[in-house]
mmCIF file of C-alpha atoms in Angstrom:
data_model
loop_
_atom_site.group_PDB
_atom_site.id
_atom_site.type_symbol
_atom_site.label_atom_id
_atom_site.label_comp_id
_atom_site.label_asym_id
_atom_site.label_seq_id
_atom_site.Cartn_x
_atom_site.Cartn_y
_atom_site.Cartn_z
ATOM 1 C CA MET Y 1 12.792 -1.243 48.078
ATOM 2 C CA THR Y 2 16.121 0.136 46.896
ATOM 3 C CA ASN Y 3 17.185 3.682 46.072
ATOM 4 C CA SER Y 4 18.670 4.360 42.620
ATOM 5 C CA LEU Y 5 21.200 7.053 41.713
ATOM 6 C CA SER Y 6 18.423 9.274 40.392
ATOM 7 C CA GLY Y 7 16.699 9.245 43.764
ATOM 8 C CA ALA Y 8 13.771 7.062 42.640
ATOM 9 C CA TRP Y 9 12.815 4.065 44.733
ATOM 10 C CA HIS Y 10 12.687 0.640 43.078
ATOM 11 C CA ALA Y 11 11.870 -2.888 44.185
ATOM 12 C CA GLY Y 12 14.921 -5.055 44.881
ATOM 13 C CA ALA Y 13 15.628 -8.227 42.936
ATOM 14 C CA ASP Y 14 14.913 -10.466 45.940
ATOM 15 C CA LEU Y 15 11.567 -8.771 46.591
ATOM 16 C CA LEU Y 16 10.530 -9.066 42.953
ATOM 17 C CA ALA Y 17 11.535 -12.732 42.920
ATOM 18 C CA SER Y 18 9.467 -13.505 46.008
ATOM 19 C CA TYR Y 19 6.522 -11.542 44.602
ATOM 20 C CA ALA Y 20 6.697 -13.446 41.301
ATOM 21 C CA ALA Y 21 6.835 -16.760 43.187
ATOM 22 C CA GLY Y 22 3.886 -15.789 45.389
ATOM 23 C CA THR Y 23 5.882 -16.076 48.615
ATOM 24 C CA ALA Y 24 6.024 -12.373 49.501
ATOM 25 C CA GLY Y 25 4.097 -11.305 52.576
ATOM 26 C CA PRO Y 26 0.830 -9.360 52.245
ATOM 27 C CA VAL Y 27 2.388 -5.968 53.040
ATOM 28 C CA ASP Y 28 5.314 -6.501 50.653
ATOM 29 C CA ALA Y 29 3.017 -7.767 47.907
ATOM 30 C CA TRP Y 30 0.688 -4.772 48.209
ATOM 31 C CA SER Y 31 3.677 -2.382 48.181
ATOM 32 C CA VAL Y 32 5.092 -3.991 45.042
ATOM 33 C CA GLU Y 33 1.714 -3.919 43.274
ATOM 34 C CA ALA Y 34 1.245 -0.243 44.095
ATOM 35 C CA HIS Y 35 4.780 0.554 42.920
ATOM 36 C CA LEU Y 36 4.505 -1.413 39.666
ATOM 37 C CA THR Y 37 1.605 0.699 38.419
ATOM 38 C CA GLY Y 38 3.917 3.703 38.002
ATOM 39 C CA CYS Y 39 7.355 2.180 37.464
ATOM 40 C CA ALA Y 40 8.230 0.795 34.041
ATOM 41 C CA THR Y 41 11.724 -0.140 35.241
ATOM 42 C CA CYS Y 42 10.412 -2.495 37.914
ATOM 43 C CA ARG Y 43 7.801 -3.916 35.566
ATOM 44 C CA GLY Y 44 10.604 -4.814 33.168
ATOM 45 C CA ALA Y 45 12.650 -6.325 35.989
ATOM 46 C CA LEU Y 46 9.648 -8.335 37.172
ATOM 47 C CA SER Y 47 9.086 -9.865 33.732
ATOM 48 C CA ALA Y 48 12.498 -11.553 34.008
ATOM 49 C CA GLN Y 49 11.472 -13.159 37.306
ATOM 50 C CA VAL Y 50 8.178 -14.704 36.156
ATOM 51 C CA ASP Y 51 7.958 -18.248 34.810
ATOM 52 C CA ALA Y 52 7.058 -18.035 31.113
ATOM 53 C CA ARG Y 53 4.996 -21.223 31.265
ATOM 54 C CA ARG Y 54 3.002 -19.860 34.177
ATOM 55 C CA LEU Y 55 2.274 -16.698 32.217
ATOM 56 C CA ALA Y 56 1.152 -18.775 29.250
ATOM 57 C CA ARG Y 57 -1.243 -20.777 31.424
ATOM 58 C CA ASN Y 58 -2.652 -17.601 32.971
ATOM 59 C CA ARG Y 59 -3.101 -16.011 29.553
ATOM 60 C CA GLU Y 60 -4.899 -19.114 28.288
ATOM 61 C CA VAL Y 61 -7.345 -19.037 31.196
ATOM 62 C CA LEU Y 62 -8.007 -15.314 30.704
ATOM 63 C CA LEU Y 63 -8.639 -15.735 26.984
ATOM 64 C CA VAL Y 64 -11.021 -18.622 27.576
ATOM 65 C CA ARG Y 65 -12.974 -16.708 30.198
ATOM 66 C CA ALA Y 66 -13.047 -13.561 28.074
ATOM 67 C CA ALA Y 67 -14.761 -15.575 25.358
ATOM 68 C CA ILE Y 68 -17.664 -16.565 27.632
ATOM 69 C CA GLY Y 69 -19.834 -13.707 26.337
ATOM 70 C CA ASP Y 70 -22.660 -11.979 28.141
ATOM 71 C CA GLY Y 71 -23.640 -15.172 29.988
ATOM 72 C CA GLY Y 72 -27.324 -15.170 29.075
ATOM 73 C CA ARG Y 73 -30.403 -13.756 30.767
ATOM 74 C CA VAL Y 74 -29.296 -14.376 34.354
ATOM 75 C CA ARG Y 75 -26.067 -12.470 33.853
ATOM 76 C CA ARG Y 76 -27.857 -9.585 32.143
ATOM 77 C CA LEU Y 77 -30.382 -9.452 34.998
ATOM 78 C CA LEU Y 78 -27.627 -9.369 37.619
ATOM 79 C CA ARG Y 79 -25.834 -6.650 35.669
ATOM 80 C CA ARG Y 80 -28.992 -4.534 35.716
ATOM 81 C CA CYS Y 81 -29.154 -5.063 39.476
ATOM 82 C CA GLY Y 82 -25.746 -3.425 39.770
ATOM 83 C CA VAL Y 83 -23.475 -6.466 40.097
ATOM 84 C CA PRO Y 84 -20.056 -5.530 38.583
ATOM 85 C CA ASP Y 85 -18.881 -7.377 35.477
ATOM 86 C CA TYR Y 86 -15.748 -8.725 37.167
ATOM 87 C CA VAL Y 87 -17.897 -10.321 39.879
ATOM 88 C CA LEU Y 88 -20.159 -11.834 37.220
ATOM 89 C CA SER Y 89 -17.117 -13.271 35.434
ATOM 90 C CA LEU Y 90 -15.913 -14.882 38.646
ATOM 91 C CA LEU Y 91 -19.334 -16.356 39.327
ATOM 92 C CA ALA Y 92 -19.594 -17.672 35.768
ATOM 93 C CA ALA Y 93 -16.306 -19.512 36.319
ATOM 94 C CA THR Y 94 -17.294 -20.961 39.706
ATOM 95 C CA PRO Y 95 -17.321 -24.789 39.421
ATOM 96 C CA SER Y 96 -20.405 -25.335 41.599
ATOM 97 C CA LEU Y 97 -22.478 -22.970 39.440
ATOM 98 C CA ARG Y 98 -21.872 -24.838 36.188
ATOM 99 C CA ALA Y 99 -24.638 -26.770 34.459
ATOM 100 C CA SER Y 100 -22.872 -30.134 34.831
ATOM 101 C CA TRP Y 101 -22.493 -29.673 38.584
ATOM 102 C CA LEU Y 102 -26.070 -28.476 39.063
ATOM 103 C CA LEU Y 103 -27.398 -31.409 37.053
ATOM 104 C CA SER Y 104 -25.408 -33.796 39.236
ATOM 105 C CA VAL Y 105 -26.826 -32.190 42.379
ATOM 106 C CA ALA Y 106 -30.346 -32.406 40.949
ATOM 107 C CA ALA Y 107 -29.850 -36.086 40.088
ATOM 108 C CA VAL Y 108 -28.668 -36.983 43.599
ATOM 109 C CA ILE Y 109 -31.507 -35.028 45.215
ATOM 110 C CA THR Y 110 -34.012 -36.742 42.935
ATOM 111 C CA VAL Y 111 -32.774 -40.215 43.866
ATOM 112 C CA VAL Y 112 -32.686 -39.745 47.658
ATOM 113 C CA ALA Y 113 -35.902 -37.703 47.754
ATOM 114 C CA GLY Y 114 -37.658 -40.180 45.474
ATOM 115 C CA GLU Y 115 -36.732 -43.036 47.786
ATOM 116 C CA ALA Y 116 -38.036 -41.161 50.823
ATOM 117 C CA ALA Y 117 -41.272 -40.217 49.056
ATOM 118 C CA ALA Y 118 -41.838 -43.737 47.722
ATOM 119 C CA VAL Y 119 -41.464 -45.306 51.150
ATOM 120 C CA GLY Y 120 -43.230 -42.539 53.037
ATOM 121 C CA TYR Y 121 -46.283 -42.461 50.793
ATOM 122 C CA GLY Y 122 -46.494 -46.249 50.478
ATOM 123 C CA TRP Y 123 -45.671 -46.420 46.764
ATOM 124 C CA PHE Y 124 -43.691 -49.611 47.348
ATOM 125 C CA PRO Y 125 -46.013 -52.653 47.596
ATOM 126 C CA THR Y 126 -43.911 -54.070 50.433
ATOM 127 C CA ALA Y 127 -43.672 -50.775 52.350
ATOM 128 C CA PRO Y 128 -45.323 -50.631 55.800
ATOM 129 C CA VAL Y 129 -48.641 -48.861 56.091
ATOM 130 C CA GLN Y 130 -47.274 -46.390 58.633
ATOM 131 C CA PRO Y 131 -43.581 -45.977 57.799
ATOM 132 C CA GLY Y 132 -41.349 -44.407 60.413
ATOM 133 C CA PRO Y 133 -39.114 -41.391 59.991
ATOM 134 C CA GLY Y 134 -36.354 -43.756 58.848
ATOM 135 C CA ALA Y 135 -37.565 -43.185 55.291
ATOM 136 C CA LEU Y 136 -36.015 -39.714 55.496
ATOM 137 C CA ALA Y 137 -32.595 -40.984 56.608
ATOM 138 C CA PRO Y 138 -30.928 -41.029 53.143
ATOM 139 C CA PHE Y 139 -32.175 -37.520 52.381
ATOM 140 C CA LEU Y 140 -31.063 -36.174 55.771
ATOM 141 C CA LEU Y 141 -27.638 -37.696 55.196
ATOM 142 C CA VAL Y 142 -27.093 -36.443 51.652
ATOM 143 C CA ALA Y 143 -28.776 -33.012 51.545
ATOM 144 C CA PRO Y 144 -26.316 -31.054 53.771
ATOM 145 C CA LEU Y 145 -23.389 -32.899 52.183
ATOM 146 C CA LEU Y 146 -24.458 -31.635 48.756
ATOM 147 C CA VAL Y 147 -24.360 -28.070 50.066
ATOM 148 C CA LEU Y 148 -20.927 -28.690 51.588
ATOM 149 C CA ALA Y 149 -19.666 -30.188 48.330
ATOM 150 C CA GLY Y 150 -20.789 -27.124 46.375
ATOM 151 C CA VAL Y 151 -18.965 -24.788 48.735
ATOM 152 C CA ALA Y 152 -15.843 -26.976 48.772
ATOM 153 C CA ALA Y 153 -15.713 -27.054 44.978
ATOM 154 C CA ALA Y 154 -16.099 -23.277 44.852
ATOM 155 C CA PHE Y 155 -12.989 -22.541 46.914
ATOM 156 C CA GLN Y 156 -10.615 -25.389 45.976
ATOM 157 C CA PRO Y 157 -8.274 -24.664 43.048
ATOM 158 C CA VAL Y 158 -8.057 -28.378 42.217
ATOM 159 C CA PHE Y 159 -11.678 -28.238 40.973
ATOM 160 C CA ASP Y 160 -11.434 -24.781 39.413
ATOM 161 C CA PRO Y 161 -9.494 -24.334 36.142
ATOM 162 C CA ALA Y 162 -10.122 -20.577 36.355
ATOM 163 C CA TRP Y 163 -8.649 -20.050 39.807
ATOM 164 C CA ARG Y 164 -5.835 -17.933 38.361
ATOM 165 C CA LEU Y 165 -8.431 -15.540 37.010
ATOM 166 C CA ALA Y 166 -10.065 -15.476 40.436
ATOM 167 C CA ALA Y 167 -6.718 -14.751 42.074
ATOM 168 C CA ALA Y 168 -6.336 -11.698 39.848
ATOM 169 C CA ALA Y 169 -9.714 -10.289 40.917
ATOM 170 C CA PRO Y 170 -9.637 -6.675 42.194
ATOM 171 C CA PHE Y 171 -10.457 -7.579 45.801
ATOM 172 C CA SER Y 172 -9.032 -9.610 48.657
ATOM 173 C CA GLY Y 173 -8.947 -13.384 48.819
ATOM 174 C CA PHE Y 174 -11.378 -13.342 51.741
ATOM 175 C CA THR Y 175 -13.910 -11.282 49.783
ATOM 176 C CA LEU Y 176 -13.554 -13.628 46.831
ATOM 177 C CA LEU Y 177 -14.104 -16.599 49.131
ATOM 178 C CA MET Y 178 -17.282 -15.100 50.593
ATOM 179 C CA ILE Y 179 -18.744 -14.180 47.183
ATOM 180 C CA ARG Y 180 -18.253 -17.664 45.812
ATOM 181 C CA THR Y 181 -19.417 -19.320 49.028
ATOM 182 C CA VAL Y 182 -22.694 -17.394 49.135
ATOM 183 C CA CYS Y 183 -23.463 -18.225 45.512
ATOM 184 C CA ALA Y 184 -22.573 -21.894 45.970
ATOM 185 C CA LEU Y 185 -24.763 -22.053 49.078
ATOM 186 C CA ALA Y 186 -27.705 -20.554 47.237
ATOM 187 C CA ALA Y 187 -27.284 -22.874 44.260
ATOM 188 C CA ALA Y 188 -27.437 -25.970 46.470
ATOM 189 C CA LEU Y 189 -29.775 -24.840 49.257
ATOM 190 C CA ILE Y 190 -32.593 -23.717 46.968
ATOM 191 C CA PRO Y 191 -33.264 -27.143 45.363
ATOM 192 C CA VAL Y 192 -32.612 -29.013 48.628
ATOM 193 C CA THR Y 193 -35.109 -26.856 50.528
ATOM 194 C CA ALA Y 194 -37.666 -26.959 47.724
ATOM 195 C CA VAL Y 195 -37.585 -30.764 47.569
ATOM 196 C CA ALA Y 196 -37.901 -31.040 51.360
ATOM 197 C CA PHE Y 197 -41.346 -29.413 51.180
ATOM 198 C CA GLY Y 198 -42.671 -32.364 49.207
ATOM 199 C CA LEU Y 199 -41.297 -35.118 51.405
ATOM 200 C CA PRO Y 200 -43.363 -37.041 53.972
ATOM 201 C CA GLY Y 201 -42.088 -35.577 57.208
ATOM 202 C CA PRO Y 202 -42.540 -32.738 59.655
ATOM 203 C CA THR Y 203 -43.468 -29.384 58.183
ATOM 204 C CA TRP Y 204 -40.414 -27.806 59.804
ATOM 205 C CA LEU Y 205 -37.999 -30.071 57.903
ATOM 206 C CA PRO Y 206 -37.095 -27.578 55.120
ATOM 207 C CA ALA Y 207 -36.184 -24.885 57.634
ATOM 208 C CA ALA Y 208 -34.380 -27.414 59.844
ATOM 209 C CA LEU Y 209 -31.947 -28.250 57.023
ATOM 210 C CA LEU Y 210 -30.700 -24.666 56.731
ATOM 211 C CA LEU Y 211 -28.649 -24.429 59.921
ATOM 212 C CA PRO Y 212 -26.858 -27.799 59.511
ATOM 213 C CA SER Y 213 -25.980 -26.930 55.914
ATOM 214 C CA LEU Y 214 -24.659 -23.497 56.863
ATOM 215 C CA ALA Y 215 -22.786 -24.900 59.856
ATOM 216 C CA LEU Y 216 -21.072 -27.614 57.801
ATOM 217 C CA SER Y 217 -19.936 -25.074 55.217
ATOM 218 C CA ALA Y 218 -18.662 -22.735 57.934
ATOM 219 C CA VAL Y 219 -16.737 -25.553 59.611
ATOM 220 C CA ALA Y 220 -15.039 -26.460 56.316
ATOM 221 C CA LEU Y 221 -14.023 -22.844 55.670
ATOM 222 C CA ALA Y 222 -12.753 -22.330 59.209
ATOM 223 C CA ALA Y 223 -10.837 -25.610 59.128
ATOM 224 C CA ALA Y 224 -9.249 -24.555 55.820
ATOM 225 C CA THR Y 225 -7.410 -21.802 57.680
ATOM 226 C CA VAL Y 226 -5.461 -24.572 59.438
ATOM 227 C CA LEU Y 227 -5.700 -27.664 57.212
ATOM 228 C CA ASP Y 228 -5.409 -28.374 53.528
ATOM 229 C CA PRO Y 229 -8.777 -27.453 51.914
ATOM 230 C CA ARG Y 230 -9.482 -30.991 50.749
ATOM 231 C CA THR Y 231 -8.689 -32.398 54.179
ATOM 232 C CA ALA Y 232 -10.889 -29.748 55.796
ATOM 233 C CA ALA Y 233 -13.838 -30.672 53.569
ATOM 234 C CA ALA Y 234 -13.353 -34.406 54.176
ATOM 235 C CA VAL Y 235 -13.139 -34.020 57.958
ATOM 236 C CA THR Y 236 -16.234 -31.812 57.975
ATOM 237 C CA ALA Y 237 -18.190 -34.335 55.917
ATOM 238 C CA ALA Y 238 -17.227 -37.090 58.363
ATOM 239 C CA LEU Y 239 -18.536 -35.007 61.260
ATOM 240 C CA TRP Y 240 -21.972 -35.120 59.626
ATOM 241 C CA VAL Y 241 -21.886 -38.653 58.217
ATOM 242 C CA VAL Y 242 -21.167 -40.398 61.531
ATOM 243 C CA PRO Y 243 -24.244 -39.165 63.476
ATOM 244 C CA ALA Y 244 -26.422 -39.184 60.360
ATOM 245 C CA VAL Y 245 -25.684 -42.893 59.888
ATOM 246 C CA LEU Y 246 -25.776 -43.919 63.559
ATOM 247 C CA LEU Y 247 -29.047 -42.200 64.491
ATOM 248 C CA PRO Y 248 -31.218 -44.079 61.922
ATOM 249 C CA SER Y 249 -29.821 -47.348 63.283
ATOM 250 C CA ALA Y 250 -31.167 -46.228 66.656
ATOM 251 C CA HIS Y 251 -34.529 -45.428 64.990
ATOM 252 C CA SER Y 252 -34.090 -41.696 65.664
ATOM 253 C CA PRO Y 253 -32.994 -40.121 62.350
ATOM 254 C CA LEU Y 254 -34.825 -36.840 62.990
ATOM 255 C CA LEU Y 255 -32.635 -36.111 66.013
ATOM 256 C CA ILE Y 256 -29.995 -34.864 63.582
ATOM 257 C CA VAL Y 257 -32.278 -31.892 62.773
ATOM 258 C CA ALA Y 258 -34.190 -31.693 66.065
ATOM 259 C CA PRO Y 259 -34.213 -28.504 68.203
ATOM 260 C CA GLY Y 260 -31.190 -29.597 70.234
ATOM 261 C CA ALA Y 261 -29.175 -30.184 67.080
ATOM 262 C CA GLN Y 262 -30.340 -26.819 65.733
ATOM 263 C CA PHE Y 263 -28.942 -24.995 68.762
ATOM 264 C CA THR Y 264 -25.669 -26.880 68.369
ATOM 265 C CA CYS Y 265 -25.453 -25.959 64.682
ATOM 266 C CA ALA Y 266 -26.182 -22.318 65.493
ATOM 267 C CA ALA Y 267 -23.384 -22.275 68.064
ATOM 268 C CA VAL Y 268 -20.972 -23.955 65.644
ATOM 269 C CA LEU Y 269 -21.917 -21.486 62.912
ATOM 270 C CA ALA Y 270 -21.272 -18.513 65.193
ATOM 271 C CA ALA Y 271 -17.934 -19.917 66.394
ATOM 272 C CA CYS Y 272 -16.708 -20.707 62.880
ATOM 273 C CA THR Y 273 -17.760 -17.269 61.654
ATOM 274 C CA ALA Y 274 -15.666 -15.724 64.407
ATOM 275 C CA VAL Y 275 -12.697 -17.898 63.392
ATOM 276 C CA LEU Y 276 -13.072 -16.861 59.757
ATOM 277 C CA VAL Y 277 -13.133 -13.180 60.618
ATOM 278 C CA ALA Y 278 -10.174 -13.510 62.988
ATOM 279 C CA ARG Y 279 -8.102 -15.494 60.491
ATOM 280 C CA ARG Y 280 -9.238 -13.852 57.271
ATOM 281 C CA ASP Y 281 -5.659 -12.875 56.460
ATOM 282 C CA ARG Y 282 -5.017 -16.601 55.864
ATOM 283 C CA PHE Y 283 -6.886 -16.261 52.582
ATOM 284 C CA GLU Y 284 -5.038 -13.197 51.303
ATOM 285 C CA ARG Y 285 -1.798 -14.799 50.161
ATOM 286 C CA GLY Y 286 -2.496 -18.441 50.950
ATOM 287 C CA TRP Y 287 -3.919 -21.268 48.871
ATOM 288 C CA THR Y 288 -6.643 -19.038 47.385
ATOM 289 C CA ARG Y 289 -3.943 -17.221 45.452
#
């Protein structure tokens, strides 16, 4: 901040330039934002620092999202439950909550679950009379990855044309991340768990899928505090794919969701949650903005 002849404090040109470019630190950015609300002089100076094309893109996104409307019955129900409108707007713009994404998830679940059911219940003429748990291998491989994909799409700007609107939300980047993550988890976990009830396998299978799915998502989010988000999601997916592919070849596909694996997933989930809380400032002015 600089002091003018009149005694009023104003933001310096270098500070405004770094704020406009998104490179200012969290404390400086918050100070500038608080100052801009009551200083027309600095608002005018800031307008000269902002890229006009960037403003045009942001305005286009805002206008498109403002034209969404009331969002239908689900949005009206959530509004009656006390969910603020700005949160509803962010959720409506979340990639992994769109109809096209949900239909894709449903199609993949249908294919892998249909294969497991057809083999397990002997619908194939050539299927063995007493099929082993290997029939569940494709479903066990794909189901947690679908949950991970939904979460990854929710927090990666490359998949989200409305991420500029999300960045302007009236809360921190970490809060925004958590809101979108919870909704993406619910959107993917509900159909995955529901389908698991109808598959030929142990009765504990639906519950056993919860911890691996949550752990994978937590690993991706924690890794994104260190790595590029896309790299973090890819590495996390590989950590699940390798054992999920190797265990069926050893005729033990259910080990991936057995009690021992559940304890491991619980420990990983707790550790990654601690990392997220400790490094939550990474999401304030980082790639989420």
